[in-house]
mmCIF file of C-alpha atoms and ligand atoms in Angstrom:
data_model
loop_
_atom_site.group_PDB
_atom_site.id
_atom_site.type_symbol
_atom_site.label_atom_id
_atom_site.label_comp_id
_atom_site.label_asym_id
_atom_site.label_seq_id
_atom_site.Cartn_x
_atom_site.Cartn_y
_atom_site.Cartn_z
ATOM 1 C CA MET T 1 3.026 10.624 -23.559
ATOM 2 C CA SER T 2 6.409 11.723 -24.404
ATOM 3 C CA THR T 3 8.429 8.894 -22.691
ATOM 4 C CA ILE T 4 12.537 8.838 -22.271
ATOM 5 C CA THR T 5 14.816 5.304 -22.389
ATOM 6 C CA ARG T 6 17.555 5.076 -19.436
ATOM 7 C CA ASN T 7 19.236 1.712 -19.201
ATOM 8 C CA GLY T 8 16.896 0.265 -21.902
ATOM 9 C CA MET T 9 14.006 0.573 -20.670
ATOM 10 C CA ASP T 10 11.095 3.254 -21.059
ATOM 11 C CA TYR T 11 9.941 5.506 -18.871
ATOM 12 C CA ASP T 12 7.213 8.215 -19.035
ATOM 13 C CA LEU T 13 8.329 11.086 -18.833
ATOM 14 C CA VAL T 14 5.299 12.864 -16.577
ATOM 15 C CA MET T 15 6.344 10.352 -13.459
ATOM 16 C CA ILE T 16 10.084 11.183 -13.928
ATOM 17 C CA MET T 17 9.463 14.723 -12.944
ATOM 18 C CA ALA T 18 7.144 14.461 -10.368
ATOM 19 C CA ALA T 19 8.651 11.569 -8.834
ATOM 20 C CA GLU T 20 11.938 13.975 -8.823
ATOM 21 C CA GLU T 21 10.025 15.114 -5.673
ATOM 22 C CA LEU T 22 10.788 11.765 -3.834
ATOM 23 C CA ASN T 23 13.944 11.329 -4.607
ATOM 24 C CA VAL T 24 16.938 12.904 -1.604
ATOM 25 C CA LYS T 25 20.142 13.286 -1.059
ATOM 26 C CA GLU T 26 22.019 9.995 -0.042
ATOM 27 C CA LYS T 27 23.708 7.965 -2.151
ATOM 28 C CA ILE T 28 22.084 5.059 -2.887
ATOM 29 C CA GLN T 29 24.087 1.993 -1.018
ATOM 30 C CA TRP T 30 22.490 -1.310 -3.220
ATOM 31 C CA CYS T 31 24.675 -3.343 -6.060
ATOM 32 C CA PRO T 32 24.687 -1.642 -9.218
ATOM 33 C CA GLY T 33 21.730 -3.554 -12.289
ATOM 34 C CA CYS T 34 19.972 -4.794 -8.293
ATOM 35 C CA GLY T 35 16.398 -5.005 -8.556
ATOM 36 C CA ASN T 36 15.291 -2.227 -5.750
ATOM 37 C CA PHE T 37 16.701 0.402 -8.370
ATOM 38 C CA SER T 38 13.812 -0.672 -10.562
ATOM 39 C CA LEU T 39 11.490 -1.525 -7.379
ATOM 40 C CA LEU T 40 12.505 2.752 -5.963
ATOM 41 C CA THR T 41 11.991 3.732 -9.727
ATOM 42 C CA ALA T 42 8.234 1.711 -9.433
ATOM 43 C CA LEU T 43 6.963 3.120 -5.689
ATOM 44 C CA LYS T 44 7.770 6.624 -6.758
ATOM 45 C CA GLY T 45 6.148 6.756 -9.628
ATOM 46 C CA ALA T 46 2.823 5.335 -7.314
ATOM 47 C CA ILE T 47 2.984 7.694 -4.990
ATOM 48 C CA SER T 48 3.829 10.447 -7.022
ATOM 49 C CA GLU T 49 0.350 9.550 -9.454
ATOM 50 C CA LEU T 50 -2.047 9.063 -6.991
ATOM 51 C CA GLY T 51 -0.829 12.594 -5.354
ATOM 52 C CA LEU T 52 0.029 11.076 -1.975
ATOM 53 C CA LYS T 53 1.208 13.836 0.218
ATOM 54 C CA ARG T 54 4.763 13.323 1.166
ATOM 55 C CA HIS T 55 3.451 14.140 5.060
ATOM 56 C CA GLU T 56 0.513 12.167 5.452
ATOM 57 C CA THR T 57 3.029 9.079 2.923
ATOM 58 C CA VAL T 58 4.777 6.819 6.058
ATOM 59 C CA ILE T 59 7.387 4.013 4.691
ATOM 60 C CA VAL T 60 8.130 0.919 7.031
ATOM 61 C CA SER T 61 11.225 -1.843 6.717
ATOM 62 C CA GLY T 62 12.433 -4.183 8.333
ATOM 63 C CA ILE T 63 15.714 -5.789 7.267
ATOM 64 C CA GLY T 64 17.554 -6.722 4.410
ATOM 65 C CA CYS T 65 18.438 -4.561 1.441
ATOM 66 C CA SER T 66 14.829 -4.079 1.113
ATOM 67 C CA GLY T 67 15.280 -2.467 4.292
ATOM 68 C CA LYS T 68 16.679 0.790 2.824
ATOM 69 C CA THR T 69 13.676 1.844 1.381
ATOM 70 C CA PRO T 70 12.386 4.182 4.176
ATOM 71 C CA HIS T 71 15.523 6.057 3.261
ATOM 72 C CA TYR T 72 15.934 6.557 -0.264
ATOM 73 C CA VAL T 73 12.126 8.248 -0.559
ATOM 74 C CA ASN T 74 11.451 11.493 0.913
ATOM 75 C CA THR T 75 8.567 10.781 2.911
ATOM 76 C CA TYR T 76 8.385 9.832 6.428
ATOM 77 C CA GLY T 77 9.801 6.345 7.129
ATOM 78 C CA PHE T 78 11.150 4.374 10.059
ATOM 79 C CA GLU T 79 13.385 1.463 9.624
ATOM 80 C CA GLY T 80 12.712 -1.465 12.283
ATOM 81 C CA LEU T 81 13.826 -4.798 13.063
ATOM 82 C CA HIS T 82 14.745 -7.790 11.274
ATOM 83 C CA GLY T 83 10.784 -9.493 10.142
ATOM 84 C CA ARG T 84 8.978 -7.087 11.938
ATOM 85 C CA PRO T 85 7.886 -4.249 9.852
ATOM 86 C CA LEU T 86 3.995 -5.393 9.413
ATOM 87 C CA PRO T 87 3.869 -4.918 13.371
ATOM 88 C CA VAL T 88 5.118 -1.260 13.577
ATOM 89 C CA ALA T 89 2.814 -0.270 9.777
ATOM 90 C CA SER T 90 0.057 -1.174 11.300
ATOM 91 C CA ALA T 91 0.412 -0.138 14.806
ATOM 92 C CA ILE T 92 1.147 3.199 12.469
ATOM 93 C CA LYS T 93 -2.054 2.465 11.125
ATOM 94 C CA LEU T 94 -4.033 2.351 14.363
ATOM 95 C CA ALA T 95 -3.005 5.676 15.799
ATOM 96 C CA ASN T 96 -3.173 7.779 12.625
ATOM 97 C CA THR T 97 -6.014 5.818 10.029
ATOM 98 C CA SER T 98 -5.452 8.593 7.584
ATOM 99 C CA LEU T 99 -1.917 8.266 7.026
ATOM 100 C CA THR T 100 -1.206 6.163 3.861
ATOM 101 C CA VAL T 101 1.281 2.945 5.750
ATOM 102 C CA ILE T 102 3.379 1.470 2.960
ATOM 103 C CA ALA T 103 5.624 -1.587 4.709
ATOM 104 C CA GLU T 104 8.534 -3.140 2.580
ATOM 105 C CA GLY T 105 10.450 -6.235 3.727
ATOM 106 C CA GLY T 106 12.859 -8.869 1.299
ATOM 107 C CA ASP T 107 11.156 -12.562 0.556
ATOM 108 C CA GLY T 108 14.080 -13.811 4.196
ATOM 109 C CA ASP T 109 12.343 -11.167 6.632
ATOM 110 C CA GLY T 110 9.393 -11.249 6.252
ATOM 111 C CA TYR T 111 7.918 -15.104 4.906
ATOM 112 C CA GLY T 112 10.899 -16.232 7.454
ATOM 113 C CA ILE T 113 11.322 -14.323 10.684
ATOM 114 C CA GLY T 114 8.402 -12.423 9.984
ATOM 115 C CA VAL T 115 6.611 -14.603 8.773
ATOM 116 C CA GLN T 116 4.271 -15.132 12.122
ATOM 117 C CA HIS T 117 3.202 -11.273 11.415
ATOM 118 C CA PHE T 118 2.488 -12.069 7.395
ATOM 119 C CA VAL T 119 0.011 -14.422 8.142
ATOM 120 C CA HIS T 120 -2.179 -12.531 11.076
ATOM 121 C CA ILE T 121 -2.690 -8.884 9.413
ATOM 122 C CA MET T 122 -3.702 -11.069 6.393
ATOM 123 C CA ARG T 123 -6.609 -11.967 8.262
ATOM 124 C CA ARG T 124 -7.665 -8.441 9.902
ATOM 125 C CA ASN T 125 -7.337 -6.874 6.919
ATOM 126 C CA TYR T 126 -5.288 -3.603 7.678
ATOM 127 C CA ASP T 127 -5.434 -0.896 4.813
ATOM 128 C CA LEU T 128 -1.843 -1.653 4.419
ATOM 129 C CA THR T 129 0.286 -2.147 1.197
ATOM 130 C CA TYR T 130 2.935 -4.120 1.617
ATOM 131 C CA ILE T 131 5.724 -4.573 -0.645
ATOM 132 C CA VAL T 132 8.299 -7.405 -0.312
ATOM 133 C CA HIS T 133 11.721 -7.107 -2.462
ATOM 134 C CA ASP T 134 11.378 -11.105 -3.854
ATOM 135 C CA ASN T 135 14.858 -11.835 -4.294
ATOM 136 C CA GLN T 136 14.986 -15.749 -3.676
ATOM 137 C CA ILE T 137 17.890 -14.973 -1.647
ATOM 138 C CA TYR T 138 19.088 -13.246 1.879
ATOM 139 C CA GLY T 139 21.204 -10.377 -0.321
ATOM 140 C CA LEU T 140 22.554 -8.536 2.610
ATOM 141 C CA THR T 141 24.216 -11.220 4.727
ATOM 142 C CA THR T 142 26.098 -11.885 1.462
ATOM 143 C CA GLY T 143 23.980 -15.232 -0.529
ATOM 144 C CA GLN T 144 22.033 -17.346 1.752
ATOM 145 C CA ALA T 145 19.044 -19.268 1.193
ATOM 146 C CA SER T 146 15.677 -18.212 1.485
ATOM 147 C CA PRO T 147 12.350 -19.466 1.876
ATOM 148 C CA THR T 148 11.579 -18.584 -1.621
ATOM 149 C CA SER T 149 15.055 -20.472 -3.295
ATOM 150 C CA LEU T 150 14.417 -22.655 -5.536
ATOM 151 C CA LEU T 151 14.418 -26.147 -4.778
ATOM 152 C CA GLY T 152 18.745 -27.323 -6.160
ATOM 153 C CA MET T 153 19.561 -23.711 -5.393
ATOM 154 C CA LYS T 154 23.278 -23.679 -4.541
ATOM 155 C CA THR T 155 23.285 -21.189 -2.160
ATOM 156 C CA LYS T 156 26.552 -21.024 1.157
ATOM 157 C CA THR T 157 23.843 -22.640 3.640
ATOM 158 C CA THR T 158 22.678 -25.015 0.669
ATOM 159 C CA PRO T 159 26.008 -26.009 -0.979
ATOM 160 C CA TRP T 160 24.102 -29.188 -2.638
ATOM 161 C CA GLY T 161 21.569 -27.806 -3.403
ATOM 162 C CA VAL T 162 18.298 -26.495 -1.855
ATOM 163 C CA ILE T 163 15.881 -29.489 -0.365
ATOM 164 C CA GLU T 164 12.997 -27.514 1.147
ATOM 165 C CA THR T 165 9.460 -26.813 -1.065
ATOM 166 C CA PRO T 166 9.342 -22.757 -1.587
ATOM 167 C CA PHE T 167 7.487 -20.571 0.349
ATOM 168 C CA ASN T 168 4.674 -19.401 -1.754
ATOM 169 C CA PRO T 169 3.411 -16.129 -0.555
ATOM 170 C CA ILE T 170 0.675 -15.633 -3.437
ATOM 171 C CA ALA T 171 -1.678 -19.231 -1.978
ATOM 172 C CA TYR T 172 -0.274 -18.042 1.394
ATOM 173 C CA ALA T 173 -2.041 -14.067 0.746
ATOM 174 C CA ILE T 174 -5.285 -15.615 -1.208
ATOM 175 C CA LEU T 175 -5.789 -18.451 1.634
ATOM 176 C CA GLY T 176 -4.628 -16.237 4.897
ATOM 177 C CA GLY T 177 -7.289 -13.279 4.345
ATOM 178 C CA ALA T 178 -5.260 -10.783 2.309
ATOM 179 C CA THR T 179 -7.823 -9.260 -0.145
ATOM 180 C CA TYR T 180 -5.489 -7.224 -2.933
ATOM 181 C CA VAL T 181 -2.711 -9.941 -3.572
ATOM 182 C CA ALA T 182 -0.531 -9.226 -6.464
ATOM 183 C CA ARG T 183 2.980 -10.504 -8.122
ATOM 184 C CA GLY T 184 5.617 -7.463 -10.015
ATOM 185 C CA PHE T 185 9.260 -8.048 -11.788
ATOM 186 C CA ALA T 186 11.730 -5.395 -11.332
ATOM 187 C CA GLY T 187 12.236 -5.848 -15.113
ATOM 188 C CA ASP T 188 8.959 -4.443 -15.568
ATOM 189 C CA ALA T 189 9.028 -1.556 -13.630
ATOM 190 C CA ALA T 190 5.610 0.200 -15.748
ATOM 191 C CA HIS T 191 3.759 -2.304 -14.533
ATOM 192 C CA LEU T 192 5.201 -2.638 -11.413
ATOM 193 C CA LYS T 193 4.298 0.780 -10.563
ATOM 194 C CA GLU T 194 0.155 0.239 -11.570
ATOM 195 C CA LEU T 195 0.051 -2.708 -9.679
ATOM 196 C CA ILE T 196 1.607 -0.784 -6.613
ATOM 197 C CA LYS T 197 -0.702 2.046 -7.271
ATOM 198 C CA GLY T 198 -3.781 -0.348 -7.417
ATOM 199 C CA ALA T 199 -2.200 -1.432 -4.097
ATOM 200 C CA ILE T 200 -2.242 1.792 -2.177
ATOM 201 C CA ALA T 201 -5.766 2.509 -3.829
ATOM 202 C CA HIS T 202 -7.765 -0.009 -2.146
ATOM 203 C CA LYS T 203 -9.120 -0.493 1.209
ATOM 204 C CA GLY T 204 -7.476 -3.477 2.834
ATOM 205 C CA PHE T 205 -4.347 -5.473 3.200
ATOM 206 C CA ALA T 206 -2.750 -5.361 -0.313
ATOM 207 C CA LEU T 207 0.259 -7.667 -1.015
ATOM 208 C CA VAL T 208 2.890 -6.276 -3.728
ATOM 209 C CA ASP T 209 5.532 -9.975 -4.263
ATOM 210 C CA VAL T 210 7.903 -8.373 -6.321
ATOM 211 C CA PHE T 211 10.741 -10.636 -8.059
ATOM 212 C CA GLN T 212 13.391 -8.492 -7.665
ATOM 213 C CA PRO T 213 16.622 -9.843 -9.517
ATOM 214 C CA CYS T 214 19.954 -10.148 -6.943
ATOM 215 C CA VAL T 215 22.320 -9.496 -9.396
ATOM 216 C CA THR T 216 25.328 -10.114 -7.273
ATOM 217 C CA PHE T 217 24.150 -13.056 -5.221
ATOM 218 C CA ASN T 218 20.797 -15.263 -7.083
ATOM 219 C CA LYS T 219 23.072 -16.525 -10.555
ATOM 220 C CA MET T 220 19.521 -18.951 -10.769
ATOM 221 C CA ASN T 221 16.961 -16.487 -10.968
ATOM 222 C CA THR T 222 18.379 -13.861 -13.104
ATOM 223 C CA TYR T 223 17.100 -10.760 -15.374
ATOM 224 C CA GLN T 224 16.960 -13.016 -18.093
ATOM 225 C CA TRP T 225 15.508 -16.108 -16.512
ATOM 226 C CA PHE T 226 12.099 -14.226 -15.694
ATOM 227 C CA GLN T 227 11.379 -12.963 -19.238
ATOM 228 C CA GLN T 228 12.216 -15.805 -21.136
ATOM 229 C CA ARG T 229 8.985 -17.153 -18.358
ATOM 230 C CA VAL T 230 6.726 -14.497 -16.586
ATOM 231 C CA TYR T 231 3.381 -13.681 -18.477
ATOM 232 C CA LYS T 232 0.815 -10.874 -17.485
ATOM 233 C CA LEU T 233 -2.298 -12.677 -15.968
ATOM 234 C CA GLU T 234 -4.173 -9.300 -17.370
ATOM 235 C CA ASP T 235 -3.881 -10.713 -20.974
ATOM 236 C CA THR T 236 -5.830 -14.305 -20.374
ATOM 237 C CA GLY T 237 -8.431 -12.965 -19.266
ATOM 238 C CA HIS T 238 -8.589 -13.762 -15.577
ATOM 239 C CA LYS T 239 -10.571 -13.168 -13.198
ATOM 240 C CA THR T 240 -9.062 -11.581 -10.116
ATOM 241 C CA GLN T 241 -12.474 -12.173 -7.698
ATOM 242 C CA ASP T 242 -13.128 -15.393 -8.440
ATOM 243 C CA LYS T 243 -10.699 -17.359 -5.427
ATOM 244 C CA GLU T 244 -10.459 -20.526 -7.141
ATOM 245 C CA ALA T 245 -8.929 -19.461 -10.087
ATOM 246 C CA ALA T 246 -6.905 -17.406 -8.185
ATOM 247 C CA MET T 247 -5.007 -19.724 -6.655
ATOM 248 C CA GLU T 248 -5.248 -22.155 -9.678
ATOM 249 C CA LYS T 249 -2.033 -19.744 -10.881
ATOM 250 C CA ALA T 250 -0.872 -18.870 -6.974
ATOM 251 C CA LEU T 251 0.353 -23.181 -8.339
ATOM 252 C CA GLU T 252 1.017 -22.885 -11.666
ATOM 253 C CA ASP T 253 4.782 -21.321 -11.228
ATOM 254 C CA SER T 254 5.683 -24.135 -9.295
ATOM 255 C CA LYS T 255 3.284 -26.787 -11.450
ATOM 256 C CA SER T 256 4.666 -25.648 -14.750
ATOM 257 C CA ASP T 257 8.428 -26.652 -13.153
ATOM 258 C CA HIS T 258 8.842 -22.983 -13.171
ATOM 259 C CA LYS T 259 8.212 -22.804 -17.400
ATOM 260 C CA LYS T 260 5.487 -20.101 -16.490
ATOM 261 C CA VAL T 261 5.016 -17.471 -14.227
ATOM 262 C CA PRO T 262 2.116 -14.988 -14.049
ATOM 263 C CA ILE T 263 2.567 -11.927 -13.310
ATOM 264 C CA GLY T 264 0.021 -9.555 -12.207
ATOM 265 C CA LEU T 265 -2.899 -9.321 -9.827
ATOM 266 C CA PHE T 266 -4.519 -12.348 -9.127
ATOM 267 C CA TYR T 267 -7.780 -11.376 -6.375
ATOM 268 C CA LYS T 268 -9.019 -8.705 -4.987
ATOM 269 C CA GLU T 269 -12.223 -8.617 -2.857
ATOM 270 C CA GLU T 270 -13.605 -5.593 -0.585
ATOM 271 C CA ARG T 271 -13.874 -6.858 3.149
ATOM 272 C CA PRO T 272 -13.685 -3.962 6.090
ATOM 273 C CA THR T 273 -10.624 -3.380 7.241
ATOM 274 C CA TYR T 274 -10.074 -3.918 10.896
ATOM 275 C CA GLU T 275 -9.986 -0.155 11.748
ATOM 276 C CA ASP T 276 -13.252 0.635 10.630
ATOM 277 C CA GLN T 277 -14.502 -1.744 13.206
ATOM 278 C CA LEU T 278 -12.714 -1.169 15.825
ATOM 279 C CA PRO T 279 -15.475 1.003 18.340
ATOM 280 C CA GLN T 280 -12.591 3.162 19.192
ATOM 281 C CA ILE T 281 -10.478 4.547 16.603
ATOM 282 C CA LYS T 282 -13.618 3.645 13.632
ATOM 283 C CA ASP T 283 -15.174 7.888 13.753
ATOM 284 C CA ASN T 284 -12.248 9.254 15.448
ATOM 285 C CA PRO T 285 -8.052 8.211 14.578
ATOM 286 C CA LEU T 286 -6.834 7.638 18.346
ATOM 287 C CA VAL T 287 -4.214 10.895 17.723
ATOM 288 C CA LYS T 288 -7.242 12.875 17.544
ATOM 289 C CA HIS T 289 -8.614 11.708 20.883
ATOM 290 C CA ASP T 290 -9.032 14.577 23.781
ATOM 291 C CA LEU T 291 -6.645 12.664 26.463
ATOM 292 C CA LYS T 292 -7.877 16.008 28.633
ATOM 293 C CA LYS T 293 -11.552 13.781 29.049
ATOM 294 C CA ILE T 294 -9.650 10.378 29.582
ATOM 295 C CA ASN T 295 -10.000 9.526 33.824
ATOM 296 C CA VAL T 296 -7.938 6.429 33.964
ATOM 297 C CA SER T 297 -8.762 6.445 38.208
ATOM 298 C CA GLU T 298 -11.361 4.029 37.686
ATOM 299 C CA ALA T 299 -9.027 1.690 36.593
ATOM 300 C CA TYR T 300 -6.403 2.431 39.391
ATOM 301 C CA ASP T 301 -8.545 2.259 42.228
ATOM 302 C CA ALA T 302 -9.742 -1.685 40.511
ATOM 303 C CA LEU T 303 -6.263 -2.295 40.783
ATOM 304 C CA GLU T 304 -6.436 -1.557 44.789
HETATM 305 FE FE1 LIG K 401 20.815 -5.857 -4.177
HETATM 306 FE FE2 LIG K 401 21.363 -8.335 -4.046
HETATM 307 FE FE3 LIG K 401 23.160 -6.642 -4.217
HETATM 308 FE FE4 LIG K 401 21.493 -5.956 -1.932
HETATM 309 S S1 LIG K 401 22.932 -7.979 -2.437
HETATM 310 S S2 LIG K 401 21.732 -4.228 -3.389
HETATM 311 S S3 LIG K 401 19.225 -7.579 -3.502
HETATM 312 S S4 LIG K 401 21.973 -7.320 -5.989
HETATM 313 MG MG1 LIG K 402 15.689 -11.682 0.081
#
């Protein structure tokens, strides 16, 4: 298959041509060199290669640099409140189960202010994809420590270095009930695209946490920092159905003092989704219910 090289990275020519249909006219506002660019390329490549239709795809975001993503992909989109992409995404899915719903957020958005949604939505196993632009800092607000900032990292809010233990989203997701748990690196868009494709194709709640270098405010976790540390789980014979092995890999990053940082698919299981078990909608999506047949007068009478 033909490839072209842009900014030192090889891209599949077929993917570029198909993904162009997802481009928008607006100028992208991210800083030059931001990891969000290759994440966006991977996302558009995944959507086009899976053959998803624009009118049946919804991208939902919270607040932060990641929050701009729905504006930059030519599908349906919704930019919501800080930390709230998952409640909005799950409501859209419940209303119309035939849609492909992708939630986008940042580490501050999803693992800080929105962490309660993350924890409980995983238990329910909605058929959603959640992509977290994990740059280990609050980028949009110009560089404060986030839940995933590493120990010792100096930021505007931690001038003597972070002293809180970093949040481990992969471990939480494996224990919390997510049925597809992966981590990608924005410095490897082709690999990331495959993880996103797997997440969207998976029926159930899928987390793709993405190391997404913030070149402007995170001077610690740079592209070079990750390139020296990341390795792919699929190169090691890792068994993705083995929960204990997945947890061991989820903890390797911190246990090795960030010398060995696995990326790839950690864990995958099949479990019924929330919407497929909900009697009211399991056979007929909410948007297809005939409202004319619904009589609420009995409910009103009961209130009298
Ligand atoms: Fe990217 Fe950081 Fe700039 Fe935000 S502040 S666009 S995360 S480089
Ligand atoms: Mg962030």
